[in-house]
GROMACS .gro file of C-alpha atoms in nm:
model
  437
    1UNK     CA    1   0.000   0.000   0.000
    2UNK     CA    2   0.160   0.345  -0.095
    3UNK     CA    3  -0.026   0.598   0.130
    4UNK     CA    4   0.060   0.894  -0.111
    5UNK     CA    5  -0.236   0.711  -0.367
    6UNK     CA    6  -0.472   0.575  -0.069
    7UNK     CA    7  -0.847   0.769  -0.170
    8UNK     CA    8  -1.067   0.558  -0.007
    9UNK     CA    9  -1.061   0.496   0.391
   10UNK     CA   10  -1.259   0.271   0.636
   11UNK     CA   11  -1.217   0.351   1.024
   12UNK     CA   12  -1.212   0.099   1.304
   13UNK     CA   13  -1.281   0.146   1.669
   14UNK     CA   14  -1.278  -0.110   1.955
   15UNK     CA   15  -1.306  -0.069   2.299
   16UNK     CA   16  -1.323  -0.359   2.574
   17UNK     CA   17  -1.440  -0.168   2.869
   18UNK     CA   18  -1.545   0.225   2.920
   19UNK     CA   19  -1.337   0.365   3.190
   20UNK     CA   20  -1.200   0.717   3.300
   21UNK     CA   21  -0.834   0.637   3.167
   22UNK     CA   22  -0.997   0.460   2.823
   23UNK     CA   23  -0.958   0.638   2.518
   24UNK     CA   24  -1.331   0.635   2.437
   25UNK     CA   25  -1.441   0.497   2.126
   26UNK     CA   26  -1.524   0.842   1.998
   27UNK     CA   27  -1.204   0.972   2.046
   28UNK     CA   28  -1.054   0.699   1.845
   29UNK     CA   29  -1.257   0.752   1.537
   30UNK     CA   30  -1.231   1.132   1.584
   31UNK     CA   31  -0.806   1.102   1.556
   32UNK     CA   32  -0.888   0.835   1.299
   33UNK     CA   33  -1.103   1.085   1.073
   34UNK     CA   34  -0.811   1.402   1.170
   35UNK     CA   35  -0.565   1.161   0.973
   36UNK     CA   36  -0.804   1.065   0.672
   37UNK     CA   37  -0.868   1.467   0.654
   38UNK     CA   38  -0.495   1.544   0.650
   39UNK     CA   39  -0.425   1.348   0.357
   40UNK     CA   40  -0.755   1.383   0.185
   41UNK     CA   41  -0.876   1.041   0.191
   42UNK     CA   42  -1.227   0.938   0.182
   43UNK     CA   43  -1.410   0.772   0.414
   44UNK     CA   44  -1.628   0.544   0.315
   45UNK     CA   45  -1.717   0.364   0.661
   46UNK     CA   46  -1.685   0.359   1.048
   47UNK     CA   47  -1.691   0.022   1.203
   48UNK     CA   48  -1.665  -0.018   1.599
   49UNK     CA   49  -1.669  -0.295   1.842
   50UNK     CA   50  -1.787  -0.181   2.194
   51UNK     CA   51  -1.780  -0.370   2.490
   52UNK     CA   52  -1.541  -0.630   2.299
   53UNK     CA   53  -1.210  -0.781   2.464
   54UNK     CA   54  -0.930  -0.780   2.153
   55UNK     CA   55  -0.768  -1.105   2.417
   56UNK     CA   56  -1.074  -1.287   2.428
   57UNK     CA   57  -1.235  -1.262   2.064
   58UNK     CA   58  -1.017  -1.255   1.738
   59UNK     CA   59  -1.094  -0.970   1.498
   60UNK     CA   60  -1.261  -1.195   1.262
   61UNK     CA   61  -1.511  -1.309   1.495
   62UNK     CA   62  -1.594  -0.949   1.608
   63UNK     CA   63  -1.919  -0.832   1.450
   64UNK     CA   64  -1.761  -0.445   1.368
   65UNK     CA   65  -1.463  -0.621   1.177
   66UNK     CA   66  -1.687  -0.842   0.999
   67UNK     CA   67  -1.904  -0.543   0.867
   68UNK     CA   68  -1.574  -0.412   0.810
   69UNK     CA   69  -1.468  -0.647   0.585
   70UNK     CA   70  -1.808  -0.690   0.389
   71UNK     CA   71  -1.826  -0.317   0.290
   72UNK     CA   72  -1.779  -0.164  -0.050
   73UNK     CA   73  -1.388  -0.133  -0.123
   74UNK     CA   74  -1.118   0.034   0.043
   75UNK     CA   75  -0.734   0.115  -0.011
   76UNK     CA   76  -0.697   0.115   0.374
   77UNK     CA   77  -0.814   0.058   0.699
   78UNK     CA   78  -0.744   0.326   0.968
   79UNK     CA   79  -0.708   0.229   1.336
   80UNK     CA   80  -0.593   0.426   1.637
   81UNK     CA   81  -0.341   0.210   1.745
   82UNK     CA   82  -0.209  -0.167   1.703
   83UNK     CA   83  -0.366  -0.284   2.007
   84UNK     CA   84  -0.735  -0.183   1.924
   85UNK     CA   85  -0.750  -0.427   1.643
   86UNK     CA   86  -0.553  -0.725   1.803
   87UNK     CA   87  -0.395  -0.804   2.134
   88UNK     CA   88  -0.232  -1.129   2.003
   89UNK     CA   89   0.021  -1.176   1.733
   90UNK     CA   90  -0.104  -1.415   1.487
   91UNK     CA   91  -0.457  -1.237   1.565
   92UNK     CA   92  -0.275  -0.891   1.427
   93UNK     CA   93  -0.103  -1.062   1.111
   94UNK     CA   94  -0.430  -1.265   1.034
   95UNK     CA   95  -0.638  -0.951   1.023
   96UNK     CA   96  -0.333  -0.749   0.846
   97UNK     CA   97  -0.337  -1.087   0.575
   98UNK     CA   98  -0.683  -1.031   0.509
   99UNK     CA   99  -0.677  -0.674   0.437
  100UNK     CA  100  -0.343  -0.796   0.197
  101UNK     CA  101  -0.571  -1.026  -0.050
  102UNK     CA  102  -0.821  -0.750  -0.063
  103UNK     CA  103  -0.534  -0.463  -0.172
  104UNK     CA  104  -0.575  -0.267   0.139
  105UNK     CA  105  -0.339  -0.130   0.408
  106UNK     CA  106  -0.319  -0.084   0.730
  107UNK     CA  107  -0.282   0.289   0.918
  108UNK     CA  108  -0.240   0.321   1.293
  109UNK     CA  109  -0.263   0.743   1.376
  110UNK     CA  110  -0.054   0.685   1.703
  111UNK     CA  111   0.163   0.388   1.585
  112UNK     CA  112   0.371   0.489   1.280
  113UNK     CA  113   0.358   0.154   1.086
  114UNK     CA  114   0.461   0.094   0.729
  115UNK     CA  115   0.323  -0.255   0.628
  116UNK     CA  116   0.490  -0.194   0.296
  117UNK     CA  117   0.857  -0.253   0.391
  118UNK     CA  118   1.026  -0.540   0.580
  119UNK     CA  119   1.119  -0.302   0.853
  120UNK     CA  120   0.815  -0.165   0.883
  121UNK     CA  121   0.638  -0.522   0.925
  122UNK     CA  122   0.878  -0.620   1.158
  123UNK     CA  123   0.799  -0.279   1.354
  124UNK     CA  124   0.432  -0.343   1.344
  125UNK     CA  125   0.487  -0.692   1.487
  126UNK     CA  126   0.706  -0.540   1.754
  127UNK     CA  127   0.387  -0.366   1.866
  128UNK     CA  128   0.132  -0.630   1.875
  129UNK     CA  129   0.402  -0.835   2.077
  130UNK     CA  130   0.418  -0.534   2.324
  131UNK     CA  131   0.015  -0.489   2.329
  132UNK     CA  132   0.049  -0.921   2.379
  133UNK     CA  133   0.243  -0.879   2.655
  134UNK     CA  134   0.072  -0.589   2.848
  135UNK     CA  135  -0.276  -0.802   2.785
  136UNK     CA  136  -0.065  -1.053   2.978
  137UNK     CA  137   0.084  -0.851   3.232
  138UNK     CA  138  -0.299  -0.714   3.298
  139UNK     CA  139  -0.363  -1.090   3.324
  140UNK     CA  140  -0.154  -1.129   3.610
  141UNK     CA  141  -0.263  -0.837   3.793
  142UNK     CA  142  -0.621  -0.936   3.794
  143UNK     CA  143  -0.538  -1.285   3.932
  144UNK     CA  144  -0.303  -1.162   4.171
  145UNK     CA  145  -0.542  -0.873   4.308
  146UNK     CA  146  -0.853  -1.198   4.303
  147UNK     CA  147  -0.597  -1.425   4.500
  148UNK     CA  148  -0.556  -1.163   4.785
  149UNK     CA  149  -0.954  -1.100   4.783
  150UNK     CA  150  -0.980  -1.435   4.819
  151UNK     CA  151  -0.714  -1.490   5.106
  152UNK     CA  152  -0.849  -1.183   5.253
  153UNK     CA  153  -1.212  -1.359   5.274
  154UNK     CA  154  -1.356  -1.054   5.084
  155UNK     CA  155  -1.568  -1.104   4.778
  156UNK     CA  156  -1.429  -1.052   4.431
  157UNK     CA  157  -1.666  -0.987   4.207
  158UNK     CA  158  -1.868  -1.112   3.967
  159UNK     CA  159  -2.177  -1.298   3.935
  160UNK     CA  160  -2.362  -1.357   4.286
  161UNK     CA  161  -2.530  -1.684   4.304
  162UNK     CA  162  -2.892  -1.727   4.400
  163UNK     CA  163  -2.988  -1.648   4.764
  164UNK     CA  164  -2.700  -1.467   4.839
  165UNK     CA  165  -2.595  -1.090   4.784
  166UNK     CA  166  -2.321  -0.904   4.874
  167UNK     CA  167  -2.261  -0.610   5.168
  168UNK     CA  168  -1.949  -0.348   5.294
  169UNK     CA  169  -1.725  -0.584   5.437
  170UNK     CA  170  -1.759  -0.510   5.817
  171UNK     CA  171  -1.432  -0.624   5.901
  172UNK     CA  172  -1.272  -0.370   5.668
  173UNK     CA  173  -1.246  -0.225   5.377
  174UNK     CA  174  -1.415  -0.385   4.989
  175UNK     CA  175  -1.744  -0.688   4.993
  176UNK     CA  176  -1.766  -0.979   5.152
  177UNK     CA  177  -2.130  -1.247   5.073
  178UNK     CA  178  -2.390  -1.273   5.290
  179UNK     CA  179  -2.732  -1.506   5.252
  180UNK     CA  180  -3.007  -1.285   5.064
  181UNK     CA  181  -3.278  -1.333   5.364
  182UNK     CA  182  -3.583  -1.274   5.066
  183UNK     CA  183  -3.433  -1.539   4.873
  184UNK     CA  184  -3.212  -1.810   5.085
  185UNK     CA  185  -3.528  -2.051   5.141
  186UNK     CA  186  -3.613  -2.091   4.833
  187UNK     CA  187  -3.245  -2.196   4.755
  188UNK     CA  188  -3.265  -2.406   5.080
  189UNK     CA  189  -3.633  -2.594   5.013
  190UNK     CA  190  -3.514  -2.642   4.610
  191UNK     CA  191  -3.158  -2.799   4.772
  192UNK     CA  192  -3.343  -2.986   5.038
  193UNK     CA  193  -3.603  -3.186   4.740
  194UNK     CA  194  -3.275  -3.232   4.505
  195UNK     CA  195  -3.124  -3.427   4.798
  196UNK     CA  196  -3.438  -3.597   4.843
  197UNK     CA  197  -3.440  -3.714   4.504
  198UNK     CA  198  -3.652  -3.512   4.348
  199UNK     CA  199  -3.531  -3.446   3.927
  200UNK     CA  200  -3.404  -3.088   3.843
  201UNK     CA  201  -3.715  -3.075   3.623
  202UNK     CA  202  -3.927  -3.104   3.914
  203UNK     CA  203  -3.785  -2.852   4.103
  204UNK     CA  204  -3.745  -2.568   3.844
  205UNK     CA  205  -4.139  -2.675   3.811
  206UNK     CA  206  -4.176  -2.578   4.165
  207UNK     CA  207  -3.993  -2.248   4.189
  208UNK     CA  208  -4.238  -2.174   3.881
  209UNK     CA  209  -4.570  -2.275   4.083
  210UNK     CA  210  -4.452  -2.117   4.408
  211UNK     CA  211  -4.380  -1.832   4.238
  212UNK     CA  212  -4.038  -1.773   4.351
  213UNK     CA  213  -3.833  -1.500   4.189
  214UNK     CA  214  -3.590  -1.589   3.904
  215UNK     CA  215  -3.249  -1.505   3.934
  216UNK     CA  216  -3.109  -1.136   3.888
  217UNK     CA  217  -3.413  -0.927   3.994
  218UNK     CA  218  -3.582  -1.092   3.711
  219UNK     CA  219  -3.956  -1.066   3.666
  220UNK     CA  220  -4.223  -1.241   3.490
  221UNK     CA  221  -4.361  -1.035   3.219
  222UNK     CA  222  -4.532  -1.313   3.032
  223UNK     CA  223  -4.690  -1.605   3.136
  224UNK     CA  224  -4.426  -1.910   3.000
  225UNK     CA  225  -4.114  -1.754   3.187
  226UNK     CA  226  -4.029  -1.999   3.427
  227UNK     CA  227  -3.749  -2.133   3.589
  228UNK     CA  228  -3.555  -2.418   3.339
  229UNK     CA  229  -3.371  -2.722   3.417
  230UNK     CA  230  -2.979  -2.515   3.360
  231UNK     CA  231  -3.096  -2.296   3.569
  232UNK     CA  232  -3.189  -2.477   3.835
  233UNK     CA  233  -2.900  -2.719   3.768
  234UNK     CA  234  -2.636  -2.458   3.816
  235UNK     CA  235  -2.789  -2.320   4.114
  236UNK     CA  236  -2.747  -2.672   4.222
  237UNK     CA  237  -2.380  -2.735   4.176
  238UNK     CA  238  -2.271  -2.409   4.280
  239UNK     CA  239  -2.001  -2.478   4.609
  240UNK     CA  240  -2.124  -2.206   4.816
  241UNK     CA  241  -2.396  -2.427   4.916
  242UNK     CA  242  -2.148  -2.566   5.155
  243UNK     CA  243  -1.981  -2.226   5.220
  244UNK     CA  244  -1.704  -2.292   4.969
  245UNK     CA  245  -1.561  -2.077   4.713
  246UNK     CA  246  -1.514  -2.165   4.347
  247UNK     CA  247  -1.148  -2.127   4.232
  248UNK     CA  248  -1.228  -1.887   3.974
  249UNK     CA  249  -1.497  -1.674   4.117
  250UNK     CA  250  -1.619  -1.338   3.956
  251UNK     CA  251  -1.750  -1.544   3.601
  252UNK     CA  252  -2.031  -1.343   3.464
  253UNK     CA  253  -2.391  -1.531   3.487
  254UNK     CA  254  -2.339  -1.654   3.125
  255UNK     CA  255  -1.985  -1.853   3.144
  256UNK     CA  256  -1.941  -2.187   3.184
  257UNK     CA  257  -2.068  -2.401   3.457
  258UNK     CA  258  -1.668  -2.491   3.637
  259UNK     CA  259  -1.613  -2.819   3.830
  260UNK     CA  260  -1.825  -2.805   4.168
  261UNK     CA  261  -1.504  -2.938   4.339
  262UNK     CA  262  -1.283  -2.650   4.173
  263UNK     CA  263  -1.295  -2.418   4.528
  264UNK     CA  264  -1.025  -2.274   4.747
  265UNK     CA  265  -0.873  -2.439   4.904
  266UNK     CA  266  -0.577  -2.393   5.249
  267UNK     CA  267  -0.217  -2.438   5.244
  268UNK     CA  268  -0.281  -2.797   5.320
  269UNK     CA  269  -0.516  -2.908   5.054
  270UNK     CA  270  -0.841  -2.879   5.229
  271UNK     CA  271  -1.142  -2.646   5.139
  272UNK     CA  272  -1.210  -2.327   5.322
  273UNK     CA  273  -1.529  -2.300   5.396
  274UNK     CA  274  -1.726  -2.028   5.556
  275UNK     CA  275  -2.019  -2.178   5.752
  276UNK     CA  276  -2.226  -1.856   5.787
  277UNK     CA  277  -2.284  -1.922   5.398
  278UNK     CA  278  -2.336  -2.283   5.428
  279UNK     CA  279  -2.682  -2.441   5.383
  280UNK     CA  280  -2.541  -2.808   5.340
  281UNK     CA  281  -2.220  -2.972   5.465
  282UNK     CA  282  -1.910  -3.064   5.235
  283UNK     CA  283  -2.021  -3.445   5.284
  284UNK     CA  284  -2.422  -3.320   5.139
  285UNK     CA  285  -2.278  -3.136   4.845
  286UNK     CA  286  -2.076  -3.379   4.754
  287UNK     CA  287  -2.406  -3.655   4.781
  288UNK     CA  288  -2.594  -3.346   4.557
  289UNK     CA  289  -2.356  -3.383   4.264
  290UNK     CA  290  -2.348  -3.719   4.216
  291UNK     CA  291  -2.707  -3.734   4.240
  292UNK     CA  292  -2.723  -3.452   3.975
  293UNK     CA  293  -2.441  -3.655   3.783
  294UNK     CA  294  -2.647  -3.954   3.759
  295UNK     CA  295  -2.887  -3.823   3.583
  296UNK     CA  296  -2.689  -3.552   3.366
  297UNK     CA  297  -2.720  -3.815   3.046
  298UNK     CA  298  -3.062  -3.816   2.844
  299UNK     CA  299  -2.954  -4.187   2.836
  300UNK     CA  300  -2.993  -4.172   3.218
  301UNK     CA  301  -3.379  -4.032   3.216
  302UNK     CA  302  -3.687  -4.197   3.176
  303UNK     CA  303  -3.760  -4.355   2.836
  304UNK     CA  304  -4.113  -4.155   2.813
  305UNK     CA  305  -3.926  -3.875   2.917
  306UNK     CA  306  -3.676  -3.903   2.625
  307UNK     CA  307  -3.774  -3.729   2.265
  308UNK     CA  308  -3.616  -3.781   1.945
  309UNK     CA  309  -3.459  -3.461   1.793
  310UNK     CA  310  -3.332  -3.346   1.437
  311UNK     CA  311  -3.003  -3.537   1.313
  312UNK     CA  312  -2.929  -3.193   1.104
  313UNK     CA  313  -2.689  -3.107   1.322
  314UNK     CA  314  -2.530  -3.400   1.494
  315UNK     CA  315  -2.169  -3.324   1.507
  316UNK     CA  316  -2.161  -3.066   1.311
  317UNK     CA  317  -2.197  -2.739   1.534
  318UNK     CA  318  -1.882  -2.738   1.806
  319UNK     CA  319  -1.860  -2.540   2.138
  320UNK     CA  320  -1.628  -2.279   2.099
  321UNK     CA  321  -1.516  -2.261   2.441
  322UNK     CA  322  -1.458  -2.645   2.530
  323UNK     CA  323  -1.363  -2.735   2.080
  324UNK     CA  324  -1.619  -3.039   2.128
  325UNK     CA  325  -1.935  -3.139   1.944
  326UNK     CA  326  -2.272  -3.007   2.077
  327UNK     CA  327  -2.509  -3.310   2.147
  328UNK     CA  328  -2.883  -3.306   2.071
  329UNK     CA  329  -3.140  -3.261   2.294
  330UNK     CA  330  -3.452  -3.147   2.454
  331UNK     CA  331  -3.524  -2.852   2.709
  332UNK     CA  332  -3.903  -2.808   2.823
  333UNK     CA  333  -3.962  -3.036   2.505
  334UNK     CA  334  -3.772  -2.762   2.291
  335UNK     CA  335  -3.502  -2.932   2.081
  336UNK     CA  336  -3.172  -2.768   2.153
  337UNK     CA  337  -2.802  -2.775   2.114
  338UNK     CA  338  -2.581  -2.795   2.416
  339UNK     CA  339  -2.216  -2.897   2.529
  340UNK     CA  340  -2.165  -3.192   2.728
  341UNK     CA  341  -1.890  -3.013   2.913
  342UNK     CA  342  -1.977  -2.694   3.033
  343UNK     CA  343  -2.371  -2.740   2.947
  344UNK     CA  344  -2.433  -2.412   2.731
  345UNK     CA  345  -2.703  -2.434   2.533
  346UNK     CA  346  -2.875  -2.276   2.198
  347UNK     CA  347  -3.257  -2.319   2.121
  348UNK     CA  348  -3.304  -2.484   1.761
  349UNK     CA  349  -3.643  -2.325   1.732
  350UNK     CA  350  -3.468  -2.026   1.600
  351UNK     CA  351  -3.137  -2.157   1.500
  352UNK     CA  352  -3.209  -2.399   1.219
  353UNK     CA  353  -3.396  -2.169   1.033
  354UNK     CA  354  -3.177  -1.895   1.080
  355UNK     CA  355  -2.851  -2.121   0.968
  356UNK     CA  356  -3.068  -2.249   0.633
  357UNK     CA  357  -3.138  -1.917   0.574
  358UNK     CA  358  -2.768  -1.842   0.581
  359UNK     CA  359  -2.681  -2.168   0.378
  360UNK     CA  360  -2.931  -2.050   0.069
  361UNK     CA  361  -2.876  -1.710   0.123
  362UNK     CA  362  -2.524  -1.733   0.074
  363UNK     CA  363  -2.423  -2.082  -0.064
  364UNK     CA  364  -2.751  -2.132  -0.280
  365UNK     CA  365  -2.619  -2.061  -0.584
  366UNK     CA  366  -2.265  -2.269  -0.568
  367UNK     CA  367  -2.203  -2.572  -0.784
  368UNK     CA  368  -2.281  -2.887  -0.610
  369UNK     CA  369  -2.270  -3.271  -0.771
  370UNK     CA  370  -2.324  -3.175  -1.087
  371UNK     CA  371  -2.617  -2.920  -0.972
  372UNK     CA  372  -2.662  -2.614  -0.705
  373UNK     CA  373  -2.661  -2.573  -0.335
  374UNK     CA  374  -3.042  -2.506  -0.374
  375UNK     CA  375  -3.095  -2.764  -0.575
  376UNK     CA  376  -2.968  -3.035  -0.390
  377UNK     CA  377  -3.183  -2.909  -0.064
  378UNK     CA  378  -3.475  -2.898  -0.267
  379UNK     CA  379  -3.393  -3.244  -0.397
  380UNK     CA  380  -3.328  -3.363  -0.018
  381UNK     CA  381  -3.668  -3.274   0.098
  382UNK     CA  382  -3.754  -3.322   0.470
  383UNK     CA  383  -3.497  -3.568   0.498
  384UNK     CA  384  -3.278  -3.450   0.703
  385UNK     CA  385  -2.950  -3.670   0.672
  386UNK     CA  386  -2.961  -3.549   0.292
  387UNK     CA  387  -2.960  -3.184   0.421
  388UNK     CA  388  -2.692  -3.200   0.612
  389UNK     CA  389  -2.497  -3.379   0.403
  390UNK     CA  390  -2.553  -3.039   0.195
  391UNK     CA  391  -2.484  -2.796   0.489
  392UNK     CA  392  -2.189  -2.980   0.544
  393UNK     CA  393  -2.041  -2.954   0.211
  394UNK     CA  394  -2.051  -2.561   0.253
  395UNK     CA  395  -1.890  -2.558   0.599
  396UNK     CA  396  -1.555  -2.503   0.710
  397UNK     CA  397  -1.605  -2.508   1.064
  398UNK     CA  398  -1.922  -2.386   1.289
  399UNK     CA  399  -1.847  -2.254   1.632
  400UNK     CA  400  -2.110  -2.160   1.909
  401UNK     CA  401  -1.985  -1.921   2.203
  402UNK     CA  402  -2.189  -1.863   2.501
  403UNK     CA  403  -2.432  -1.602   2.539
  404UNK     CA  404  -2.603  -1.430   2.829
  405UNK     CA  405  -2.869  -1.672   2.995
  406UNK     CA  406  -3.244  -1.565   2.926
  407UNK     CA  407  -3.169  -1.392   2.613
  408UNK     CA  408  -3.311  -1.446   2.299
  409UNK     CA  409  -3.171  -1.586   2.008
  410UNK     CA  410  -2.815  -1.394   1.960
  411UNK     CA  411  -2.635  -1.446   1.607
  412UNK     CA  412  -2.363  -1.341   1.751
  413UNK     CA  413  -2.284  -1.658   1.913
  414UNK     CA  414  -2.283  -1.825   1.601
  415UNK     CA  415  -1.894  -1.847   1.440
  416UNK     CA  416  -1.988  -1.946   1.089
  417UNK     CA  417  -1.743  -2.020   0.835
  418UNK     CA  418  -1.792  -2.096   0.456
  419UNK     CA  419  -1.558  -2.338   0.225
  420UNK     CA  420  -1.336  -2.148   0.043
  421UNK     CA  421  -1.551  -2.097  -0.320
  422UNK     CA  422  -1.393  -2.336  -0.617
  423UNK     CA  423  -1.085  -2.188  -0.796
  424UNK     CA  424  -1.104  -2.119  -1.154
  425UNK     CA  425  -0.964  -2.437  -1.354
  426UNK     CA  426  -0.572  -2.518  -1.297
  427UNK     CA  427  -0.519  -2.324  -1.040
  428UNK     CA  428  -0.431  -2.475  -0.717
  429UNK     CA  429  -0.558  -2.448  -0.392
  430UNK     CA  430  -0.544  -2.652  -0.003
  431UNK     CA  431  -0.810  -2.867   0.033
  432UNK     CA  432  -0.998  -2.880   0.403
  433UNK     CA  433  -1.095  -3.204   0.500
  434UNK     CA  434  -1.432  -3.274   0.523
  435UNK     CA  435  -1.605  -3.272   0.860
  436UNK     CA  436  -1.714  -3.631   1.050
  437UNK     CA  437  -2.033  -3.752   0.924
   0.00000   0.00000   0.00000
C-alpha cells in the first residue's frame, strides 16, 4: 500500500471496557477521521466494536470487523493504534493478511507503521508483541489482586449466586457475601427436594408454581417464563452451598458451569469454607452432585421422558469454548443444542432456520454434484440426513460461544465459516478435509 495514492478509507474502533483512563471509542474515530482529513482520503465507513475484549475474541469473529470487511472497497483501513485491532500476534497478522488479499493497508494514527517494507512489518509486529504482553501482564494483575480478595475472605466480584448478595465488608475495607434473607429458602427448600431425590425438572417446576423470583431481579412479564432445568441445575452445583468458594470466582452469569469441586482451598489441601454461607455440609454437596451426575445423560432419564430430535446437526456445530461437538437434545420439550462439558445451550427453534437461511442465502447458488446448493436441498426434501450432508459440504467449521442466559436468540454466538468458493480451472488451492459424518 503506498499511502501517497490511498483515496478511499474505512475507520475501526474497539473498545473492551469504558473507563476514566480509556480512550473512548469516539475519540478513536475522531483522531482516525483528523488523519483521513490530513491526507484527503475518503471515508467510506466507520466500524466499531464496543464492549469487545481484543484477548478474548479474534478480529474476525468481532461483528464491527466483519461489517468491516463486507463493505464496498477500500485502499486502507485506519485504526488508532495496534492494540485496538488485536492483542495477540497471529490475531494482528491474520487480520493485516486479510486486508493484503483484498489490496488494502493498514494505518495506525498513534503507531507509525509501514506494512509496505520489511522493517516496517517487523515494527508493526514489535507492537502487537508489546500490546500481547501488556494483555498478559494485565492478566496477572487481575489474578493476583482476586488471589488476595480471596485470602483476605472478601468477595471478588462477579456474578452472585442465588440467595445470596453481597454487603461493605464489616471487618474492613471492599465486599464480603452474605445469605439474601428474601431469597435463601427458596435456595434451601429447592436444595433440600434435590437431595431428596426429586429431578431438576421437578424442582425448576416448583420455583415456577410457588412463584419464587428468578435469578437477577428478574420478573415475569409473560406467562411461560419460568425457571428451566440449567438454571436450576447450576444453582445446584454451585459450592457455596457448603460455604465454599469456586477457584475462579467473579464469572459473569453466562460462562461456563466450572467443576463443583474447583474451590479454594488452604495451604494444606483442604477447602475453606465459611459456615455462615453454608446451607449443606461438604459431605451433602458432595451426595448433591453425584445425584445430579447420575442423571446428567438423556440416556440416564426416563424412556417416556426421552424425545427424538433433528439429526441436522449431529456433530456438526462445536462449542467454541470447550472445541467439542454439541449433542442433541430437549429442554421443556424444545429441541436444543448444548455442550456436554460446560452445558451451554442454543434453542433450535430459531437456530435452524436462521442457519438455512444463511446456507441458501449465501451458498444457494454454488455448484454442487453436478447441480446447485439449492438444488440439492430442494432435492433432499424433509430428509434430514440429505440436508446435512448439503450444509456440510458448505462448511468449514461452525463454532457456538456462550451467550447471556435468558436472552433471545443472539447471532452473535454463532462463528460461521464458509468453504473457500472453487478456484477457476488449474489453479491450485489446499483442500480442508471434510467434517465427520
Amino acid at each position: 500500500m503506498n499511502v501517497n495514492k490511498v483515496r478511499r478509507c474505512a475507520l475501526y474502533a474497539r473498545l473492551s471496557v469504558t473507563k476514566e483512563e480509556s480512550v473512548s471509542i469516539s475519540r478513536q474515530l475522531h483522531s482516525c477521521r483528523r488523519y483521513a482529513e490530513a491526507r484527503g482520503w475518503e471515508v467510506v465507513g466507520e466500524f466499531i466494536d464496543d464492549g469487545v475484549s481484543a484477548t478474548v475474541s479474534r478480529p474476525e469473529d468481532r461483528k464491527g470487523w466483519k461489517a468491516l470487511l463486507s463493505t464496498s472497497r477500500f485502499d486502507a483501513v485506519i485504526i488508532w493504534k495496534v492494540d485496538r485491532l488485536a492483542r495477540r500476534v497471529l490475531d494482528f497478522l491474520h487480520a493485516d493478511e486479510t486486508l493484503q488479499q483484498r489490496g488494502a493497508g493498514l494505518v495506525a494514527v498513534e503507531d507509525p507503521i509501514d506494512m509496505t517494507s520489511p522493517q516496517g512489518r517487523a515494527f508493526a509486529v514489535m507492537l502487537a508483541v508489546f500490546g500481547e504482553m501488556e494483555a498478559e501482564a494485565i492478566r496477572a494483575r487481575v489474578r493476583a489482586a482476586r488471589a488476595q480478595l480471596l485470602k483476605d475472605g472478601r468477595w471478588a466480584g462477579g456474578g452472585i449466586a442465588y440467595g445470596y448478595r453481597s454487603a461493605a465488608n464489616p471487618d474492613g475495607p471492599g465486599r464480603v457475601l452474605v445469605k439474601d434473607l428474601e431469597r435463601i429458602h427458596w435456595l434451601t427448600e429447592a436444595v433440600a427436594m434435590a437431595l431428596r431425590g426429586s429431578a431438576v425438572n421437578a424442582v425448576a417446576r416448583w420455583l415456577t408454581d410457588v412463584g419464587a423470583p428468578l435469578p437477577g431481579g428478574a420478573k415475569r412479564k409473560v406467562d411461560n417464563v419460568a425457571w428451566n432445568r440449567q438454571t436450576v441445575d447450576q444453582l445446584l452445583r454451585n459450592p457455596i452451598l457448603a460455604g465454599m468458594t469456586a477457584h475462579n470466582p467473579g464469572r459473569g452469569k453466562g460462562d461456563k458451569r466450572v467443576d463443583p469441586f474447583a474451590v479454594v482451598r488452604d495451604e494444606n489441601g483442604n477447602p475453606v469454607i465459611d459456615e455462615s454461607l453454608a446451607v449443606v455440609t461438604a459431605e451433602e454437596f458432595a451426595h448433591l452432585q453425584s445425584i445430579l451426575d447420575s442423571r446428567d445423560s438423556p440416556q440416564a432419564r426416563k424412556r417416556a421422558d426421552r424425545k427424538s430430535t433433528s439429526p441436522f446437526l449431529s456433530r456438526v456445530a462445536r462449542c467454541d469454548d470447550c472445541d467439542v461437538y454439541m449433542c442433541r437434545g430437549t429442554n421443556q420439550k424444545r429441541p436444543i443444542i448444548y455442550c456436554p462439558r460446560c452445558k451451554q445451550t442454543l434453542s433450535r427453534t430459531t437456530f435452524d432456520p436462521y442457519l438455512v437461511e444463511r446456507l441458501l442465502t449465501e451458498r444457494g447458488s454454488e455448484p454442487l454434484a453436478a447441480a446447485t446448493v439449492q438444488d440439492r436441498w430442494s432435492a433432499a426434501g424433509n430428509d434430514e440426513l440429505a440436508r446435512r450432508e448439503v450444509l456440510v459440504s458448505q462448511l468449514e467449521s461452525l463454532r457456538i460461544r456462550r451467550g447471556v442466559i435468558g436472552r433471545y436468540f443472539d447471532e452473535e454466538r454463532v462463528l460461521l465459516r464458509w468453504r473457500a468458493k472453487p478456484l477457476p480451472t488449474g489453479t491450485s488451492k489446499a483442500t480442508t478435509a471434510d467434517l465427520p459424518l
